[in-house]
mmCIF file of N, CA and C in Angstrom:
data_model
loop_
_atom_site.group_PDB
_atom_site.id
_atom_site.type_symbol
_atom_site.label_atom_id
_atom_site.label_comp_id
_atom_site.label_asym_id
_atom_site.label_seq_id
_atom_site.Cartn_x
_atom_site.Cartn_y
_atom_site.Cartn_z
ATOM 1 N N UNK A 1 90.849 52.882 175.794
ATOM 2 C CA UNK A 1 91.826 52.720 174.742
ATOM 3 C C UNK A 1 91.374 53.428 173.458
ATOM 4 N N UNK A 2 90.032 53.140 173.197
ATOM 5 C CA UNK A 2 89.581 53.686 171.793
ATOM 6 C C UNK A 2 89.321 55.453 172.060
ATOM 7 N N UNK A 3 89.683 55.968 173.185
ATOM 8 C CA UNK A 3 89.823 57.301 173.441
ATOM 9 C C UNK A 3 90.795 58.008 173.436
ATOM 10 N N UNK A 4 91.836 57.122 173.596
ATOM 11 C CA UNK A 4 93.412 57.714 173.515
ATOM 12 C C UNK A 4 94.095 57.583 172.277
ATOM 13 N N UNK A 5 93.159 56.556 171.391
ATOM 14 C CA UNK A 5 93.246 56.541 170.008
ATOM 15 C C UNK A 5 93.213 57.077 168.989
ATOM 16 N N UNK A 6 91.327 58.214 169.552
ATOM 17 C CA UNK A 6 91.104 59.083 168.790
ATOM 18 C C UNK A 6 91.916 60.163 168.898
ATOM 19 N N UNK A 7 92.531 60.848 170.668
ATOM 20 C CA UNK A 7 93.054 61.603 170.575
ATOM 21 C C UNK A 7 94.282 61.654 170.151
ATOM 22 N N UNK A 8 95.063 61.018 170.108
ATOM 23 C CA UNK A 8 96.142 60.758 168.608
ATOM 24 C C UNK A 8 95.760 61.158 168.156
ATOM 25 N N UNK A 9 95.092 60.381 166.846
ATOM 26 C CA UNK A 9 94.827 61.034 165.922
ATOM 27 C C UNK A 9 94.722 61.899 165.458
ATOM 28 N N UNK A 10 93.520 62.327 166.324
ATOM 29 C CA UNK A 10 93.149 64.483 166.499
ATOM 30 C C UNK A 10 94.468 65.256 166.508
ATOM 31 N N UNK A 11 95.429 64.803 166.952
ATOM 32 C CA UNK A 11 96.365 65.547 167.381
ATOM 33 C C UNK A 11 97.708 65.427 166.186
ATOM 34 N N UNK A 12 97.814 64.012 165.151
ATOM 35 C CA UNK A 12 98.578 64.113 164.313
ATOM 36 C C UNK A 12 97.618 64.322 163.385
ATOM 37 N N UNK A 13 96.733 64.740 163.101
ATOM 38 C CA UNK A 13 96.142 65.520 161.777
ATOM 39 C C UNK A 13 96.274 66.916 162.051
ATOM 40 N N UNK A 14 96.105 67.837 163.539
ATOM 41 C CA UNK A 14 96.227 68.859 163.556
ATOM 42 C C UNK A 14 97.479 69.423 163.003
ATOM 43 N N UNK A 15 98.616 68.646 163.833
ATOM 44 C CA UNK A 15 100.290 68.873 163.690
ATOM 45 C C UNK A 15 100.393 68.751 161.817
ATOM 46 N N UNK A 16 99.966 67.647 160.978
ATOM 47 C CA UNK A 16 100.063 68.199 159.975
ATOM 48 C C UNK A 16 99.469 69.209 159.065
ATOM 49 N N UNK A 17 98.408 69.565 159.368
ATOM 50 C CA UNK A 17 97.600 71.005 158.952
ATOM 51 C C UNK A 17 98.646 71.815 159.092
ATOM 52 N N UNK A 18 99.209 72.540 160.478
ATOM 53 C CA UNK A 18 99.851 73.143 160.989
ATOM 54 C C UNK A 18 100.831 73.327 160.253
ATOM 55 N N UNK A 19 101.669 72.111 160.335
ATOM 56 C CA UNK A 19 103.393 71.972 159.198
ATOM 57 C C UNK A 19 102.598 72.195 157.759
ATOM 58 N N UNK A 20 101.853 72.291 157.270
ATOM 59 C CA UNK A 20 101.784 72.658 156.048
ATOM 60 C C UNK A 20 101.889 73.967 155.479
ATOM 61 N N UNK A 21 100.557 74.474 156.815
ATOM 62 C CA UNK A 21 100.977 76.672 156.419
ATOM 63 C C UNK A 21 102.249 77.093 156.863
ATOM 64 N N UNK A 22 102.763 76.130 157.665
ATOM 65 C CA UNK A 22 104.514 76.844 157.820
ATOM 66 C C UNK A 22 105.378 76.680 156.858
ATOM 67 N N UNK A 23 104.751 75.675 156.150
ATOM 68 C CA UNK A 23 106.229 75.921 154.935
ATOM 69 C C UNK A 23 105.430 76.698 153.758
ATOM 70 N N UNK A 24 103.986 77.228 153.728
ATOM 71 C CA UNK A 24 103.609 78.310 152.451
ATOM 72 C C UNK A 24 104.564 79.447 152.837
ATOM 73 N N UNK A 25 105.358 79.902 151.878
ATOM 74 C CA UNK A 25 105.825 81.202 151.454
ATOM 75 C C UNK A 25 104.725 81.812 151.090
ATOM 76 N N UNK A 26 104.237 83.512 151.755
ATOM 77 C CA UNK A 26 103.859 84.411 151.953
ATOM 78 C C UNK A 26 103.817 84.801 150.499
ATOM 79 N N UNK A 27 102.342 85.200 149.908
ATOM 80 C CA UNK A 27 102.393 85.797 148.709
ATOM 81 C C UNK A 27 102.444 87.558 147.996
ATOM 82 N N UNK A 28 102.982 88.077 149.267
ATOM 83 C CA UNK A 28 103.004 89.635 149.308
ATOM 84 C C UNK A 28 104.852 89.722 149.954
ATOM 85 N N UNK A 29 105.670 90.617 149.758
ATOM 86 C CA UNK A 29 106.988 90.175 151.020
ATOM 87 C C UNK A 29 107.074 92.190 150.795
ATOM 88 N N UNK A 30 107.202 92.554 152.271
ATOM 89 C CA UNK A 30 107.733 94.208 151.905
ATOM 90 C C UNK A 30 108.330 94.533 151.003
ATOM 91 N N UNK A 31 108.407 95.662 150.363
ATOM 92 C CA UNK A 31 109.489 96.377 149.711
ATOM 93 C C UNK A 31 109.535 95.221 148.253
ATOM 94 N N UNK A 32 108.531 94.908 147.645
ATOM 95 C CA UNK A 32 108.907 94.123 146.480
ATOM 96 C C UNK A 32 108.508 94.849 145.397
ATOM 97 N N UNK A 33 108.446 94.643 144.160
ATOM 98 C CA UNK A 33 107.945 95.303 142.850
ATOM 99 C C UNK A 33 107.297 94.206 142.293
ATOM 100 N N UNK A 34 106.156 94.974 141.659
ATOM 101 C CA UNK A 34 104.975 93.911 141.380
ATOM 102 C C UNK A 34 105.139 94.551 139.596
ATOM 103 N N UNK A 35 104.933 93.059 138.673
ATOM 104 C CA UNK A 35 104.599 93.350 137.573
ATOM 105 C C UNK A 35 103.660 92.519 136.435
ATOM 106 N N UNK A 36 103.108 92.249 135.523
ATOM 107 C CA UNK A 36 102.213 91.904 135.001
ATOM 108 C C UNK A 36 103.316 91.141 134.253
ATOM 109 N N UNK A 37 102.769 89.991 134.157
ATOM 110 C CA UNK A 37 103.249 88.292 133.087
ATOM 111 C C UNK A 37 102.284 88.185 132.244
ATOM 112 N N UNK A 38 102.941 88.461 130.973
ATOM 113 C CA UNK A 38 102.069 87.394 130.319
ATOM 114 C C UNK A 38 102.573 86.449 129.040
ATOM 115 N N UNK A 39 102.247 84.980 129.039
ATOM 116 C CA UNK A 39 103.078 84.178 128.424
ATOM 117 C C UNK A 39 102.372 83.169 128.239
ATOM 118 N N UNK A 40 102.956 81.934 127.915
ATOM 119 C CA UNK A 40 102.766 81.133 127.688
ATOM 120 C C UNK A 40 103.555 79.213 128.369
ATOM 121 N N UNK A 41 102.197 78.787 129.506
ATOM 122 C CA UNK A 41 103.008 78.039 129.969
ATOM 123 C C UNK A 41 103.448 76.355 128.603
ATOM 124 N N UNK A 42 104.527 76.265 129.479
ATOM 125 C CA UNK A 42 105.458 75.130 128.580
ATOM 126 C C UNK A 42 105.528 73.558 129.341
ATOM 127 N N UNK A 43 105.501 73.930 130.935
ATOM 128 C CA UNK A 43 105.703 73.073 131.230
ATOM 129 C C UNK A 43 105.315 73.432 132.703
ATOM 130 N N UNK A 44 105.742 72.236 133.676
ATOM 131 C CA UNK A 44 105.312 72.720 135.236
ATOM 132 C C UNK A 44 106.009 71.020 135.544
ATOM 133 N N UNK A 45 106.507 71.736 137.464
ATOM 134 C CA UNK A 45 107.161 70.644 137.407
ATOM 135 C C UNK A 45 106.541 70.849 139.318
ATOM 136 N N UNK A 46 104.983 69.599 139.668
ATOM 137 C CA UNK A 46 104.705 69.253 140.775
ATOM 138 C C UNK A 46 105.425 69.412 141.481
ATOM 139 N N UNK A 47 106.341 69.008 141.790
ATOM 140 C CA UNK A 47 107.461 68.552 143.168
ATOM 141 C C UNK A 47 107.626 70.069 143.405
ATOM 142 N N UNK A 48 108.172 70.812 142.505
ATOM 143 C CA UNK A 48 109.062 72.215 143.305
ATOM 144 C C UNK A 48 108.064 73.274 143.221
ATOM 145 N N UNK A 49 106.686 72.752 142.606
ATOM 146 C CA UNK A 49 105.803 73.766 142.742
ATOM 147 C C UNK A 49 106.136 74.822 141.514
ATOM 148 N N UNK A 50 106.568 74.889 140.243
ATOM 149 C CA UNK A 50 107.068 75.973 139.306
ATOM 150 C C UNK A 50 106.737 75.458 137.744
ATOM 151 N N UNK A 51 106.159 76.697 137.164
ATOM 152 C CA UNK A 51 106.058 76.564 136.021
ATOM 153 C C UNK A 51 106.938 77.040 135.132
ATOM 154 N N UNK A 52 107.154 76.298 133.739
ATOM 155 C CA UNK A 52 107.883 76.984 132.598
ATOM 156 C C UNK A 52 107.491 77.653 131.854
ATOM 157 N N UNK A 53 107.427 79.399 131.360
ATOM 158 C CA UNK A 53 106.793 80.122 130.679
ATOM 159 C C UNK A 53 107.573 80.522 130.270
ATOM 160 N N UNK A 54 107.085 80.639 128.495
ATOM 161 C CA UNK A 54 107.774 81.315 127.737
ATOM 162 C C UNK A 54 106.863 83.058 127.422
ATOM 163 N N UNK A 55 107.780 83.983 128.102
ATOM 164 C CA UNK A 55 106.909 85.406 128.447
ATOM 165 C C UNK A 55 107.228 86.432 127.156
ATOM 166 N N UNK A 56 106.038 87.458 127.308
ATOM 167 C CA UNK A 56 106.946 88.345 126.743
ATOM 168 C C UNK A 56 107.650 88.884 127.394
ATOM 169 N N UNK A 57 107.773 90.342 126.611
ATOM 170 C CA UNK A 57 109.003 91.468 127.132
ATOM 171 C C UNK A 57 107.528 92.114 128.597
ATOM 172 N N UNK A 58 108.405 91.979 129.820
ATOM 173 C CA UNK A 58 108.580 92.830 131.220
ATOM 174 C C UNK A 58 108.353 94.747 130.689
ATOM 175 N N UNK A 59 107.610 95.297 130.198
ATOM 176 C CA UNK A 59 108.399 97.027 129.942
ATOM 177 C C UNK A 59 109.011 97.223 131.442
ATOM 178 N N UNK A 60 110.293 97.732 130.934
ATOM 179 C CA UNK A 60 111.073 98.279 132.523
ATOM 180 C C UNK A 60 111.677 97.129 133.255
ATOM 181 N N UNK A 61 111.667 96.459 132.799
ATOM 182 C CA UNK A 61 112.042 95.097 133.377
ATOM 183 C C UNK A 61 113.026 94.079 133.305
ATOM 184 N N UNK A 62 112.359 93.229 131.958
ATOM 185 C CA UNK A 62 113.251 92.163 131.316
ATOM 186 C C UNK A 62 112.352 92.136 130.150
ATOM 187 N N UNK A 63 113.129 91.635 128.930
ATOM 188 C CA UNK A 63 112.972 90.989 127.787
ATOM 189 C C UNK A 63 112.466 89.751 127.887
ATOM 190 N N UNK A 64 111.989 89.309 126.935
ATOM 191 C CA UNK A 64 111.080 88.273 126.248
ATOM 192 C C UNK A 64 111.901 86.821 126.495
ATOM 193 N N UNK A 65 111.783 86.226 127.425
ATOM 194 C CA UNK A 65 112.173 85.141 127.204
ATOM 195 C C UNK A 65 111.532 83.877 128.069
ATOM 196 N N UNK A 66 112.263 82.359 128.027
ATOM 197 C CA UNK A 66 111.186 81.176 128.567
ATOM 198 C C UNK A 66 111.901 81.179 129.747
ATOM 199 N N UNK A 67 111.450 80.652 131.070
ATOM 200 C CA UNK A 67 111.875 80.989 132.520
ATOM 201 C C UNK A 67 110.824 80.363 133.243
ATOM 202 N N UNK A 68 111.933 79.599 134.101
ATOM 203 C CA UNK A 68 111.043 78.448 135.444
ATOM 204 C C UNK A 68 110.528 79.311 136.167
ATOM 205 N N UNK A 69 109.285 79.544 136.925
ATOM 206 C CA UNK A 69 108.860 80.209 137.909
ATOM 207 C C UNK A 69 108.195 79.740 139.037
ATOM 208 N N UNK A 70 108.531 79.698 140.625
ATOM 209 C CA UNK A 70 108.290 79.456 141.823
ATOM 210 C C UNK A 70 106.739 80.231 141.691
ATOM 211 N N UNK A 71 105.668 79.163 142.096
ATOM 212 C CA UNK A 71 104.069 80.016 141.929
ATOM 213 C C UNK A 71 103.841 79.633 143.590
ATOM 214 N N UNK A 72 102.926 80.846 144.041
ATOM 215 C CA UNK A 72 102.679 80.712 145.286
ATOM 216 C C UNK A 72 101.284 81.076 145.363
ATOM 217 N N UNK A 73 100.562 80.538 146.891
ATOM 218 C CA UNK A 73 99.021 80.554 146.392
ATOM 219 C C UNK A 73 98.285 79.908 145.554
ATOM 220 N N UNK A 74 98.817 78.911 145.038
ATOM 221 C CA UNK A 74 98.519 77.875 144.046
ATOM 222 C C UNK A 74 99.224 76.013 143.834
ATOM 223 N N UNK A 75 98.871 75.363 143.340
ATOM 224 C CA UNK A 75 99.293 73.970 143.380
ATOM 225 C C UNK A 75 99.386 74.051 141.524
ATOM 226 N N UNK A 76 100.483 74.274 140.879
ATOM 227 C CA UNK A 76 100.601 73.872 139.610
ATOM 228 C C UNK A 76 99.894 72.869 138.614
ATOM 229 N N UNK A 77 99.363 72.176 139.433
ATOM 230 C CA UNK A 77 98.565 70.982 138.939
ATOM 231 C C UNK A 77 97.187 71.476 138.501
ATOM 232 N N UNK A 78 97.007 72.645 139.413
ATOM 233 C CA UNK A 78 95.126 72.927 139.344
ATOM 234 C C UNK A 78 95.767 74.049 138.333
ATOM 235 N N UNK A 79 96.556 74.579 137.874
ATOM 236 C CA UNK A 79 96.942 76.026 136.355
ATOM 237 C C UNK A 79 96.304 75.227 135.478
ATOM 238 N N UNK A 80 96.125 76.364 134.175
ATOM 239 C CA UNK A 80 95.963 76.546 133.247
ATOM 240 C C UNK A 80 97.082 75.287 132.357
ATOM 241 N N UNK A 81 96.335 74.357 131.420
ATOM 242 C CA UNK A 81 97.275 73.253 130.641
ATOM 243 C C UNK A 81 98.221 73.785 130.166
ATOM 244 N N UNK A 82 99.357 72.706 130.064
ATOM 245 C CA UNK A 82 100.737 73.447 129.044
ATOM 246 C C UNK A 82 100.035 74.038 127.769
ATOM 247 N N UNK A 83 100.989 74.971 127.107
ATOM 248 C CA UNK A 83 100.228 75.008 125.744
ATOM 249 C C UNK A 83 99.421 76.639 126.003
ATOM 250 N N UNK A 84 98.367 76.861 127.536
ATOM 251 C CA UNK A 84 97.526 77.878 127.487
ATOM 252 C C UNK A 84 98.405 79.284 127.653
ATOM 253 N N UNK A 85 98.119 79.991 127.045
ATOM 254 C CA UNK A 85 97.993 81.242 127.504
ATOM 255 C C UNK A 85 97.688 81.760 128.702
ATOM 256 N N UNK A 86 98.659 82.876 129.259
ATOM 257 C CA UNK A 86 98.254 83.241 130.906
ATOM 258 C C UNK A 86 98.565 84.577 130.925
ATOM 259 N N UNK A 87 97.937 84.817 132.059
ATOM 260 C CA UNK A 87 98.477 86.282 132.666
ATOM 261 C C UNK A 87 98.682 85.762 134.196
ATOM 262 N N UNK A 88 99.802 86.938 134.866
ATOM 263 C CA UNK A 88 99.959 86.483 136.181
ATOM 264 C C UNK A 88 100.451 87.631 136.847
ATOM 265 N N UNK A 89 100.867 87.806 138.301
ATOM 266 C CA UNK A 89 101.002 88.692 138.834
ATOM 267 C C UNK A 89 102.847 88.433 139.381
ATOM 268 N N UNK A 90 104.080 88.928 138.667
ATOM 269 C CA UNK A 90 105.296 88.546 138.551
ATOM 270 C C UNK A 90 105.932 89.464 140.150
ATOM 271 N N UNK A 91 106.084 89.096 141.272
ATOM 272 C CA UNK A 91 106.444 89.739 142.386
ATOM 273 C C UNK A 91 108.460 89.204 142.507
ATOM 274 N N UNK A 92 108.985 90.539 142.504
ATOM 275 C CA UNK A 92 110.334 90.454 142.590
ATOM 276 C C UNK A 92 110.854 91.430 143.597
ATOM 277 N N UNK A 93 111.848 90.642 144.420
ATOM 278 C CA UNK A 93 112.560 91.438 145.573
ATOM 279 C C UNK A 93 114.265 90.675 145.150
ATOM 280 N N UNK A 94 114.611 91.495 146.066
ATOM 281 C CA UNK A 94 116.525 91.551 146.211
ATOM 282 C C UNK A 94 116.603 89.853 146.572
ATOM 283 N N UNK A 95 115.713 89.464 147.028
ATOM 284 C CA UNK A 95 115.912 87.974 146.980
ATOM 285 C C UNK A 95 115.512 86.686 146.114
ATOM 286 N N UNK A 96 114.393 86.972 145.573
ATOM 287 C CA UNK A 96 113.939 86.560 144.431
ATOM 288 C C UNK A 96 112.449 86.906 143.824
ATOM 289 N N UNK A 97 112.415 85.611 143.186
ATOM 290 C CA UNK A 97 110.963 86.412 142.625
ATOM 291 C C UNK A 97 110.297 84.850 142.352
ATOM 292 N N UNK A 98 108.593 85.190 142.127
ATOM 293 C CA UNK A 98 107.543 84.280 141.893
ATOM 294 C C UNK A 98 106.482 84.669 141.194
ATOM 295 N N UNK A 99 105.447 83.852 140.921
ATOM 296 C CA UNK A 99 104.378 84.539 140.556
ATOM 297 C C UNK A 99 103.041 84.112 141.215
ATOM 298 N N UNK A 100 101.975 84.725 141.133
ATOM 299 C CA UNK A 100 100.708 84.470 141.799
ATOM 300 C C UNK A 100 99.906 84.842 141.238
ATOM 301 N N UNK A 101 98.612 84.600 141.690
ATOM 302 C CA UNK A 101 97.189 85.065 140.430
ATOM 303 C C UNK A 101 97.293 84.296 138.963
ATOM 304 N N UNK A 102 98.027 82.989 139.252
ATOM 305 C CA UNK A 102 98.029 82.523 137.334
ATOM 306 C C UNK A 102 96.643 82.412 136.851
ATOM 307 N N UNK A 103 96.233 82.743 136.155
ATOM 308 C CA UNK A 103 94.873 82.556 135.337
ATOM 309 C C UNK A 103 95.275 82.412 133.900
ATOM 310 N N UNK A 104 94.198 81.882 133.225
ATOM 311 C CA UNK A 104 94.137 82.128 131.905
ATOM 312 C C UNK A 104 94.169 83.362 130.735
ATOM 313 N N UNK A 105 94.592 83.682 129.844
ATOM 314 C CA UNK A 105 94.270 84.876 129.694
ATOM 315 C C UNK A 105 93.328 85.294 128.671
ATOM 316 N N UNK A 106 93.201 86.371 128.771
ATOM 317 C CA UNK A 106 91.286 86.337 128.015
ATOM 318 C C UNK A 106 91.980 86.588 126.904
#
């Protein structure tokens, strides 16, 4: 009994490891355009995984403004405090866009 117990177990800790890298979204996607962030986070919201930064101006891009952002490769909780200064790596395709690499900025 205490063998068919463990192997449960073994087997619903694997299955959730597993379901976890299937729902990470991929932090590279073909055919995207990569650009440099840098701003200032405002806020971050655990559940959906996204921070609020107020950025500058994008050159070639977009203008200066504050904007929720989907972060991937990261848990919002472990970023840089509201309030810090950042740089990040802003990846945009025909479907959307995120950011990755948040760090602090020097």
């Amino acid at each position: 009994m205490r063998r068919l117990t463990a192997v449960i177990a073994v087997a619903l800790l694997l299955a959730a490891c597993s379901g976890e890298k299937k729902n990470q979204k991929p932090l590279n996607q073909p055919g995207e355009k990569l650009y440099t962030l840098k701003g200032k986070v405002l806020g971050r919201d655990t559940k959906d995984n996204t921070i609020n930064v107020d950025h500058e101006e994008i050159p070639g891009f977009m203008d200066a403004m504050t904007m929720d952002y989907s972060v991937r490769g990261a848990k919002v909780a472990d970023l840089p405090p509201n309030g810090t200064k950042i740089r990040a790596k802003l990846h945009v395709t025909d479907d959307g866009y995120w950011l990755t690499d948040v760090s602090k900025a020097p």
